[in-house]
Every structure is written in C-alpha cells, then in structure tokens.
Amino acid sequence: MKVGIVNDQRLITEALCRIVLSDPRHQVAWTAADGKLAVEKCQADPPDVILMDLVMPVMNGAEATREIMRTAPCPVLVVTATVSGNYALVCQALGYGAYDAVCTPSLGDRAPQEAGAQLLTKLNSVDAIRRTMARGTVGPAPSLASPTPERGPRADRRPLVAIGASTGGPQALEKIISAWPSDFSAAVVIAQHIAKDFA
C-alpha cells in the first residue's frame, strides 16, 4: 500500500517510515509536516492510506481529515502521541471520517515491526477493506420495494435493515440515513461499535 505520513516532528516521521517499510507490502508515498500540505499532497498524489498526526502547525489533523474527505477521500488513520490526551481532536477526526486512532509507536531499542505491531495491524485492516471493495464484493443496498404480500402468521412482518458500524461509522451512518425518505418503510437496527478509549 502507498502510505502518506503527516507529522510535524521529523524524528517521529522517520520512525513511522521505518515501521511502514518493515512490511514489504507497504511503501511511503510522501510525508508532510502539516495538515495543509497533506491536503495538497493528497490531491496531487492520492495514497492508499494516510497516517495523520493531530497536533500540528498551520492546519491540525482533524481539519486536514475533513478537507481530505471533502476533496480527495482516502482512508485516514490517526496516529497521535496520546489518544486519550487528544480525545477531542481524535473524536473530531473520527467524525470527519478517519478510520481509527492509535498512539504513536516508540521505537526505542525494538525492531520497527515489533514496536509498530499495532499500527501495522491497523494498516493491514485498511488494506483488506480496500481489496474487498476493489473486488466489488460489497453488494448493493437491499431493495425496499414492497414485498409480495404474505399470508398467515408472517403477513404482519415488516422489512428489517440491520447496520453494523465501527470507527468512522457515525459519518457513514449520517450519509446513509439522511438519504432515506421520510416515509422509510423498514424497521432499522444499528449497532455502533465504540472502542474502550472512546466510550
């Protein structure tokens, strides 16, 4: 996967590059030292995923995520010094469509693949979702046309739409539900996963 890295601290950018390159399936597309530059680079050379810091000069990571989703959408994984310490910005970025958030790994004396294990797992999840969507295995939404009337005990049952969502779900749910007509004829069940850090 082509990975864009956005962080204003050179040492952290270098550490993230090492972690990304420790997996031969990934390459670094570009780096940016602030959110505004990331938006410009994303438009000029869209990566497969962006590792986005939050606290940066010029434009913070949450605002950059919003602009990227508006102008050149691609998966954004928030990588910040502390998820709980930057809670408000993390929630903003997730609300704008970021995929997930993890704490910035620290290399120390560990190998990049070991130090960045959690980050690499998240990258692999993004890659799996991308490949599934590219194969077109995500089917169309079910038709809500009136079903053929039934007779007997099932005749009073209504159609049911069930939606499961995880990180980035609130924005996706807003798009889906706001497109439904006011007389939507199905019952709806939504399960929104919230990780412990965000609960």
Short mmCIF file of C-alpha atoms in Angstrom, two decimals:
data_model
loop_
_atom_site.label_atom_id
_atom_site.label_comp_id
_atom_site.label_asym_id
_atom_site.label_seq_id
_atom_site.Cartn_x
_atom_site.Cartn_y
_atom_site.Cartn_z
CA MET A 1 0.00 0.00 0.00
CA LYS A 2 1.10 3.58 -0.67
CA VAL A 3 1.19 5.37 2.69
CA GLY A 4 1.19 9.13 3.26
CA ILE A 5 2.68 10.23 6.59
CA VAL A 6 1.67 13.53 8.20
CA ASN A 7 3.62 14.66 11.24
CA ASP A 8 5.47 17.87 12.10
CA GLN A 9 8.19 16.10 14.12
CA ARG A 10 11.00 14.79 11.94
CA LEU A 11 12.04 12.01 14.34
CA ILE A 12 8.51 10.65 14.54
CA THR A 13 8.14 10.84 10.76
CA GLU A 14 11.35 8.83 10.40
CA ALA A 15 10.15 6.25 12.95
CA LEU A 16 6.82 5.90 11.13
CA CYS A 17 8.65 5.48 7.80
CA ARG A 18 10.74 2.66 9.30
CA ILE A 19 7.65 0.94 10.68
CA VAL A 20 5.76 1.20 7.37
CA LEU A 21 8.77 -0.07 5.38
CA SER A 22 9.25 -3.01 7.78
CA ASP A 23 6.34 -4.65 5.96
CA PRO A 24 7.25 -5.27 2.29
CA ARG A 25 3.61 -4.80 1.29
CA HIS A 26 3.81 -1.09 2.13
CA GLN A 27 5.73 1.88 0.75
CA VAL A 28 5.92 5.53 1.78
CA ALA A 29 4.24 7.68 -0.90
CA TRP A 30 5.12 11.04 0.70
CA THR A 31 5.47 12.87 4.01
CA ALA A 32 4.02 16.22 5.08
CA ALA A 33 4.83 18.41 8.10
CA ASP A 34 1.33 19.93 8.50
CA GLY A 35 -2.28 19.31 7.58
CA LYS A 36 -2.46 21.90 4.79
CA LEU A 37 0.49 20.35 2.99
CA ALA A 38 -1.08 16.90 3.46
CA VAL A 39 -4.30 18.06 1.77
CA GLU A 40 -2.29 19.39 -1.19
CA LYS A 41 -0.18 16.22 -1.48
CA CYS A 42 -3.25 14.01 -1.19
CA GLN A 43 -4.88 15.82 -4.12
CA ALA A 44 -1.71 15.63 -6.26
CA ASP A 45 -0.73 12.04 -5.37
CA PRO A 46 -3.53 10.15 -3.57
CA PRO A 47 -2.12 7.45 -1.28
CA ASP A 48 -3.94 4.29 -0.25
CA VAL A 49 -3.93 5.42 3.39
CA ILE A 50 -2.71 8.40 5.43
CA LEU A 51 -1.12 8.24 8.88
CA MET A 52 -2.33 11.54 10.35
CA ASP A 53 -0.96 13.31 13.42
CA LEU A 54 -3.38 15.66 15.16
CA VAL A 55 -1.45 18.50 16.81
CA MET A 56 0.43 20.36 14.06
CA PRO A 57 1.02 23.93 12.92
CA VAL A 58 -0.88 25.58 10.04
CA MET A 59 -3.74 23.02 10.00
CA ASN A 60 -4.35 20.33 12.62
CA GLY A 61 -5.03 16.70 11.74
CA ALA A 62 -8.78 16.81 12.35
CA GLU A 63 -9.24 19.76 9.96
CA ALA A 64 -6.93 18.09 7.43
CA THR A 65 -9.02 14.92 7.65
CA ARG A 66 -12.17 16.93 6.94
CA GLU A 67 -10.57 18.60 3.91
CA ILE A 68 -9.18 15.33 2.57
CA MET A 69 -12.57 13.63 2.88
CA ARG A 70 -14.16 16.59 1.11
CA THR A 71 -11.67 16.93 -1.76
CA ALA A 72 -9.78 13.64 -2.23
CA PRO A 73 -11.24 10.93 0.03
CA CYS A 74 -8.97 8.15 1.20
CA PRO A 75 -8.58 6.18 4.43
CA VAL A 76 -7.06 8.20 7.28
CA LEU A 77 -5.57 6.51 10.32
CA VAL A 78 -4.93 8.93 13.19
CA VAL A 79 -1.52 8.35 14.80
CA THR A 80 -1.13 10.63 17.81
CA ALA A 81 1.09 10.85 20.89
CA THR A 82 -1.85 10.08 23.15
CA VAL A 83 -5.34 9.08 22.07
CA SER A 84 -6.87 9.88 25.45
CA GLY A 85 -4.89 13.11 25.84
CA ASN A 86 -6.07 14.36 22.42
CA TYR A 87 -9.55 12.95 22.88
CA ALA A 88 -11.49 15.93 21.49
CA LEU A 89 -9.38 16.10 18.32
CA VAL A 90 -9.50 12.31 17.91
CA CYS A 91 -13.31 12.39 18.08
CA GLN A 92 -13.38 15.28 15.60
CA ALA A 93 -11.18 13.38 13.14
CA LEU A 94 -13.28 10.22 13.51
CA GLY A 95 -16.41 12.31 12.97
CA TYR A 96 -14.90 13.64 9.74
CA GLY A 97 -14.30 10.08 8.53
CA ALA A 98 -10.96 8.88 9.94
CA TYR A 99 -10.80 5.09 10.06
CA ASP A 100 -9.33 4.64 13.53
CA ALA A 101 -6.82 6.10 16.01
CA VAL A 102 -3.69 4.66 17.61
CA CYS A 103 -0.94 6.02 19.82
CA THR A 104 2.33 6.88 18.09
CA PRO A 105 4.66 3.90 18.49
CA SER A 106 8.03 4.43 20.11
CA LEU A 107 10.91 2.50 18.54
CA GLY A 108 13.34 2.56 21.47
CA ASP A 109 15.61 -0.45 21.08
CA ARG A 110 12.95 -2.62 19.46
CA ALA A 111 12.75 -3.60 15.81
CA PRO A 112 10.33 -1.42 13.80
CA GLN A 113 7.99 -4.34 13.11
CA GLU A 114 7.76 -5.16 16.82
CA ALA A 115 7.42 -1.55 18.01
CA GLY A 116 4.81 -0.76 15.38
CA ALA A 117 2.84 -4.02 15.60
CA GLN A 118 -0.46 -2.32 16.48
CA LEU A 119 -0.05 0.27 13.72
CA LEU A 120 0.83 -2.41 11.15
CA THR A 121 -2.25 -4.40 12.17
CA LYS A 122 -4.42 -1.32 11.53
CA LEU A 123 -2.72 -0.76 8.15
CA ASN A 124 -3.39 -4.37 7.19
CA SER A 125 -7.06 -3.93 8.14
CA VAL A 126 -7.31 -0.89 5.86
CA ASP A 127 -5.62 -2.89 3.08
CA ALA A 128 -8.04 -5.80 3.49
CA ILE A 129 -11.04 -3.44 3.30
CA ARG A 130 -9.58 -1.71 0.23
CA ARG A 131 -9.06 -5.02 -1.57
CA THR A 132 -12.56 -6.23 -0.70
CA MET A 133 -14.06 -3.03 -2.11
CA ALA A 134 -11.85 -3.18 -5.22
CA ARG A 135 -13.10 -6.72 -5.92
CA GLY A 136 -16.64 -5.41 -5.78
CA THR A 137 -17.70 -7.96 -3.18
CA VAL A 138 -19.61 -5.33 -1.26
CA GLY A 139 -23.11 -5.73 -2.62
CA PRO A 140 -25.71 -3.06 -3.31
CA ALA A 141 -28.13 -1.96 -0.64
CA PRO A 142 -31.18 -4.19 -0.42
CA SER A 143 -34.25 -3.06 -2.31
CA LEU A 144 -37.04 -1.72 -0.15
CA ALA A 145 -39.69 -2.26 -2.79
CA SER A 146 -42.88 -3.60 -1.32
CA PRO A 147 -42.55 -7.36 -0.95
CA THR A 148 -45.16 -9.73 -2.27
CA PRO A 149 -47.91 -9.87 0.34
CA GLU A 150 -47.72 -12.97 2.53
CA ARG A 151 -50.49 -14.89 4.13
CA GLY A 152 -50.56 -16.47 7.53
CA PRO A 153 -48.64 -15.59 10.70
CA ARG A 154 -45.79 -13.81 8.86
CA ALA A 155 -48.09 -11.43 7.00
CA ASP A 156 -47.64 -8.62 9.55
CA ARG A 157 -43.83 -8.60 9.42
CA ARG A 158 -42.06 -5.53 8.04
CA PRO A 159 -38.72 -5.39 6.22
CA LEU A 160 -35.70 -5.03 8.50
CA VAL A 161 -32.46 -3.17 7.78
CA ALA A 162 -29.54 -4.04 10.07
CA ILE A 163 -26.36 -1.94 10.02
CA GLY A 164 -23.14 -2.65 11.90
CA ALA A 165 -20.57 0.14 12.09
CA SER A 166 -17.22 0.68 13.74
CA THR A 167 -14.73 3.54 13.62
CA GLY A 168 -15.84 6.18 11.15
CA GLY A 169 -19.35 4.82 11.47
CA PRO A 170 -21.15 7.98 12.62
CA GLN A 171 -20.28 9.83 9.41
CA ALA A 172 -21.21 6.83 7.25
CA LEU A 173 -24.48 6.37 9.14
CA GLU A 174 -25.32 10.04 8.66
CA LYS A 175 -24.84 9.70 4.88
CA ILE A 176 -26.92 6.53 4.66
CA ILE A 177 -29.78 7.56 6.89
CA SER A 178 -30.09 11.14 5.63
CA ALA A 179 -30.65 9.75 2.10
CA TRP A 180 -33.68 7.73 3.20
CA PRO A 181 -37.14 9.12 2.52
CA SER A 182 -39.19 10.36 5.46
CA ASP A 183 -41.65 7.50 4.95
CA PHE A 184 -38.94 4.81 5.03
CA SER A 185 -40.88 1.59 5.33
CA ALA A 186 -38.44 -0.72 7.10
CA ALA A 187 -37.55 -1.24 10.72
CA VAL A 188 -33.90 -0.34 11.41
CA VAL A 189 -31.38 -1.80 13.87
CA ILE A 190 -27.97 -0.12 14.20
CA ALA A 191 -25.01 -1.46 16.16
CA GLN A 192 -22.27 1.19 16.51
CA HIS A 193 -19.05 -0.22 17.95
CA ILE A 194 -17.23 2.18 20.25
CA ALA A 195 -13.72 1.21 21.37
CA LYS A 196 -12.91 1.44 25.07
CA ASP A 197 -10.77 4.56 24.52
CA PHE A 198 -13.76 6.43 23.07
CA ALA A 199 -16.57 5.09 25.26
#
